Tab-separated table of N, CA and C in Angstrom:
chain	number	residue	atom	x	y	z
B	4	MET	N	79.957	94.459	109.253
B	4	MET	CA	80.961	94.831	110.216
B	4	MET	C	80.354	94.921	111.627
B	5	HIS	N	79.178	95.523	111.734
B	5	HIS	CA	78.547	95.661	113.049
B	5	HIS	C	78.317	94.285	113.673
B	6	ILE	N	77.842	93.346	112.876
B	6	ILE	CA	77.558	92.009	113.404
B	6	ILE	C	78.839	91.338	113.873
B	7	MET	N	79.920	91.503	113.119
B	7	MET	CA	81.191	90.903	113.504
B	7	MET	C	81.669	91.475	114.842
B	8	VAL	N	81.579	92.791	115.002
B	8	VAL	CA	81.986	93.427	116.263
B	8	VAL	C	81.070	92.969	117.400
B	9	PHE	N	79.770	92.914	117.135
B	9	PHE	CA	78.827	92.463	118.166
B	9	PHE	C	79.141	91.039	118.605
B	10	GLU	N	79.345	90.146	117.638
B	10	GLU	CA	79.604	88.744	117.976
B	10	GLU	C	80.932	88.577	118.720
B	11	GLU	N	81.911	89.396	118.390
B	11	GLU	CA	83.169	89.349	119.136
B	11	GLU	C	82.961	89.795	120.581
B	12	SER	N	82.148	90.821	120.780
B	12	SER	CA	81.913	91.305	122.143
B	12	SER	C	81.018	90.355	122.935
B	13	ALA	N	80.210	89.575	122.249
B	13	ALA	CA	79.305	88.628	122.921
B	13	ALA	C	79.821	87.197	122.775
B	14	CYS	N	81.129	87.048	122.644
B	14	CYS	CA	81.712	85.733	122.345
B	14	CYS	C	81.341	84.660	123.367
B	15	SER	N	81.108	85.029	124.599
B	15	SER	CA	80.751	84.014	125.593
B	15	SER	C	79.344	83.455	125.374
B	16	HIS	N	78.576	84.094	124.484
B	16	HIS	CA	77.202	83.642	124.209
B	16	HIS	C	77.020	83.137	122.778
B	17	LEU	N	78.118	82.930	122.048
B	17	LEU	CA	78.001	82.590	120.623
B	17	LEU	C	77.187	81.335	120.343
B	18	HIS	N	77.078	80.451	121.307
B	18	HIS	CA	76.294	79.228	121.087
B	18	HIS	C	74.905	79.301	121.716
B	19	ASP	N	74.532	80.480	122.168
B	19	ASP	CA	73.218	80.691	122.774
B	19	ASP	C	72.457	81.730	121.938
B	20	ASN	N	71.765	81.251	120.909
B	20	ASN	CA	71.074	82.149	119.985
B	20	ASN	C	70.018	83.013	120.668
B	21	ASP	N	69.363	82.489	121.670
B	21	ASP	CA	68.361	83.286	122.386
B	21	ASP	C	69.015	84.485	123.074
B	22	MET	N	70.147	84.252	123.699
B	22	MET	CA	70.848	85.341	124.386
B	22	MET	C	71.370	86.354	123.367
B	23	LEU	N	71.904	85.902	122.250
B	23	LEU	CA	72.384	86.825	121.222
B	23	LEU	C	71.247	87.712	120.720
B	24	ALA	N	70.088	87.120	120.511
B	24	ALA	CA	68.938	87.890	120.036
B	24	ALA	C	68.506	88.927	121.072
B	25	ARG	N	68.632	88.601	122.354
B	25	ARG	CA	68.260	89.553	123.408
B	25	ARG	C	69.292	90.666	123.558
B	26	LEU	N	70.563	90.352	123.351
B	26	LEU	CA	71.635	91.333	123.513
B	26	LEU	C	71.788	92.261	122.305
B	27	PHE	N	71.456	91.764	121.132
B	27	PHE	CA	71.711	92.510	119.902
B	27	PHE	C	71.140	93.929	119.895
B	28	PRO	N	69.902	94.152	120.297
B	28	PRO	CA	69.352	95.514	120.251
B	28	PRO	C	70.171	96.529	121.051
B	29	SER	N	70.799	96.101	122.130
B	29	SER	CA	71.580	97.041	122.938
B	29	SER	C	72.869	97.477	122.237
B	30	SER	N	73.226	96.808	121.149
B	30	SER	CA	74.444	97.169	120.420
B	30	SER	C	74.169	98.165	119.291
B	31	LEU	N	72.906	98.479	119.076
B	31	LEU	CA	72.530	99.305	117.928
B	31	LEU	C	72.565	100.796	118.241
B	32	GLY	N	72.854	101.572	117.207
B	32	GLY	CA	72.783	103.026	117.311
B	32	GLY	C	71.346	103.486	117.129
B	33	LYS	N	71.168	104.790	117.089
B	33	LYS	CA	69.817	105.370	117.052
B	33	LYS	C	69.007	104.897	115.844
B	34	GLU	N	69.549	105.037	114.638
B	34	GLU	CA	68.801	104.671	113.429
B	34	GLU	C	68.489	103.178	113.402
B	35	ALA	N	69.475	102.360	113.709
B	35	ALA	CA	69.253	100.912	113.693
B	35	ALA	C	68.289	100.492	114.798
B	36	SER	N	68.336	101.167	115.948
B	36	SER	CA	67.374	100.868	117.021
B	36	SER	C	65.957	101.185	116.578
B	37	GLU	N	65.793	102.289	115.877
B	37	GLU	CA	64.463	102.639	115.357
B	37	GLU	C	63.978	101.573	114.384
B	38	TRP	N	64.886	101.098	113.516
B	38	TRP	CA	64.522	100.017	112.592
B	38	TRP	C	64.101	98.781	113.384
B	39	PHE	N	64.926	98.385	114.362
B	39	PHE	CA	64.651	97.182	115.137
B	39	PHE	C	63.303	97.264	115.841
B	40	TYR	N	63.042	98.365	116.509
B	40	TYR	CA	61.799	98.486	117.273
B	40	TYR	C	60.580	98.735	116.393
B	41	SER	N	60.815	98.956	115.100
B	41	SER	CA	59.681	99.077	114.178
B	41	SER	C	59.266	97.726	113.594
B	42	LEU	N	60.058	96.687	113.853
B	42	LEU	CA	59.695	95.347	113.377
B	42	LEU	C	58.419	94.888	114.069
B	43	GLU	N	57.624	94.129	113.338
B	43	GLU	CA	56.396	93.601	113.937
B	43	GLU	C	56.719	92.682	115.104
B	44	ASP	N	55.917	92.753	116.155
B	44	ASP	CA	56.093	91.844	117.288
B	44	ASP	C	56.060	90.405	116.801
B	45	GLN	N	56.946	89.608	117.345
B	45	GLN	CA	57.013	88.174	117.048
B	45	GLN	C	57.438	87.864	115.596
B	46	SER	N	57.899	88.875	114.838
B	46	SER	CA	58.285	88.620	113.447
B	46	SER	C	59.684	88.006	113.339
B	47	ILE	N	60.482	88.161	114.359
B	47	ILE	CA	61.819	87.568	114.398
B	47	ILE	C	61.792	86.466	115.447
B	48	THR	N	62.158	85.263	115.030
B	48	THR	CA	62.053	84.130	115.957
B	48	THR	C	63.400	83.628	116.457
B	49	ASN	N	64.506	84.064	115.834
B	49	ASN	CA	65.817	83.619	116.300
B	49	ASN	C	66.907	84.581	115.831
B	50	TYR	N	68.104	84.393	116.380
B	50	TYR	CA	69.207	85.292	116.070
B	50	TYR	C	69.618	85.212	114.600
B	51	SER	N	69.616	84.042	114.017
B	51	SER	CA	69.992	83.898	112.605
B	51	SER	C	69.065	84.719	111.711
B	52	GLN	N	67.795	84.683	111.997
B	52	GLN	CA	66.827	85.462	111.230
B	52	GLN	C	67.055	86.961	111.461
B	53	LEU	N	67.309	87.340	112.703
B	53	LEU	CA	67.579	88.738	113.028
B	53	LEU	C	68.808	89.229	112.268
B	54	LYS	N	69.834	88.413	112.219
B	54	LYS	CA	71.054	88.769	111.509
B	54	LYS	C	70.779	88.945	110.015
B	55	ARG	N	70.021	88.043	109.412
B	55	ARG	CA	69.669	88.153	107.983
B	55	ARG	C	68.877	89.425	107.709
B	56	GLU	N	67.903	89.720	108.568
B	56	GLU	CA	67.086	90.925	108.391
B	56	GLU	C	67.936	92.190	108.521
B	57	PHE	N	68.841	92.188	109.481
B	57	PHE	CA	69.719	93.342	109.690
B	57	PHE	C	70.607	93.563	108.467
B	58	VAL	N	71.215	92.497	107.976
B	58	VAL	CA	72.075	92.606	106.795
B	58	VAL	C	71.269	93.065	105.596
B	59	SER	N	70.085	92.526	105.425
B	59	SER	CA	69.220	92.932	104.318
B	59	SER	C	68.888	94.421	104.401
B	60	GLN	N	68.624	94.899	105.604
B	60	GLN	CA	68.270	96.302	105.807
B	60	GLN	C	69.445	97.233	105.552
B	61	TYR	N	70.648	96.810	105.939
B	61	TYR	CA	71.792	97.720	105.906
B	61	TYR	C	72.900	97.297	104.944
B	62	GLN	N	72.621	96.366	104.051
B	62	GLN	CA	73.673	95.910	103.142
B	62	GLN	C	74.158	97.017	102.212
B	63	HIS	N	73.327	98.017	101.954
B	63	HIS	CA	73.754	99.123	101.104
B	63	HIS	C	74.880	99.927	101.746
B	64	ASN	N	75.059	99.796	103.062
B	64	ASN	CA	76.138	100.496	103.760
B	64	ASN	C	77.456	99.719	103.739
B	65	MET	N	77.400	98.479	103.272
B	65	MET	CA	78.600	97.652	103.272
B	65	MET	C	79.525	98.064	102.124
B	66	LYS	N	80.810	98.078	102.422
B	66	LYS	CA	81.781	98.388	101.387
B	66	LYS	C	81.877	97.200	100.453
B	67	ARG	N	82.019	97.491	99.176
B	67	ARG	CA	82.189	96.411	98.207
B	67	ARG	C	83.350	96.764	97.297
B	68	ARG	N	83.901	95.753	96.700
B	68	ARG	CA	84.995	95.969	95.770
B	68	ARG	C	84.423	96.553	94.482
B	69	PRO	N	85.139	97.502	93.875
B	69	PRO	CA	84.634	98.078	92.629
B	69	PRO	C	84.632	97.038	91.504
B	70	THR	N	83.607	97.109	90.681
B	70	THR	CA	83.526	96.211	89.523
B	70	THR	C	84.266	96.850	88.358
B	71	ILE	N	84.428	96.114	87.294
B	71	ILE	CA	85.069	96.639	86.095
B	71	ILE	C	84.264	97.809	85.533
B	72	VAL	N	82.948	97.765	85.677
B	72	VAL	CA	82.083	98.854	85.216
B	72	VAL	C	82.352	100.107	86.050
B	73	ASP	N	82.478	99.944	87.367
B	73	ASP	CA	82.801	101.076	88.231
B	73	ASP	C	84.129	101.708	87.810
B	74	LEU	N	85.108	100.889	87.538
B	74	LEU	CA	86.415	101.393	87.155
B	74	LEU	C	86.367	102.094	85.801
B	75	ALA	N	85.572	101.572	84.879
B	75	ALA	CA	85.460	102.173	83.550
B	75	ALA	C	84.802	103.545	83.617
B	76	LYS	N	83.932	103.756	84.596
B	76	LYS	CA	83.222	105.028	84.734
B	76	LYS	C	84.067	106.123	85.399
B	77	MET	N	85.184	105.725	85.979
B	77	MET	CA	86.016	106.692	86.698
B	77	MET	C	86.688	107.670	85.731
B	78	LYS	N	86.765	108.916	86.164
B	78	LYS	CA	87.439	109.960	85.381
B	78	LYS	C	88.478	110.596	86.268
B	79	GLN	N	89.541	111.054	85.635
B	79	GLN	CA	90.606	111.668	86.397
B	79	GLN	C	90.555	113.156	86.294
């Protein structure tokens, strides 16, 4: 969700990956900024890689549809 909102706000730069990579850190909150600035220097080379790393780091926060197992475990 964060990436979608960021890309919508940076729509004039969607075809400029270098600019997106430079702008992205300014869109982050405190915890995500700490994660970003803890990355090794030069470890991210483009916006696509930055996006993958961000999703990998925070995918546990993404909402997902319940599975049949989740539904079976529910109690009323």
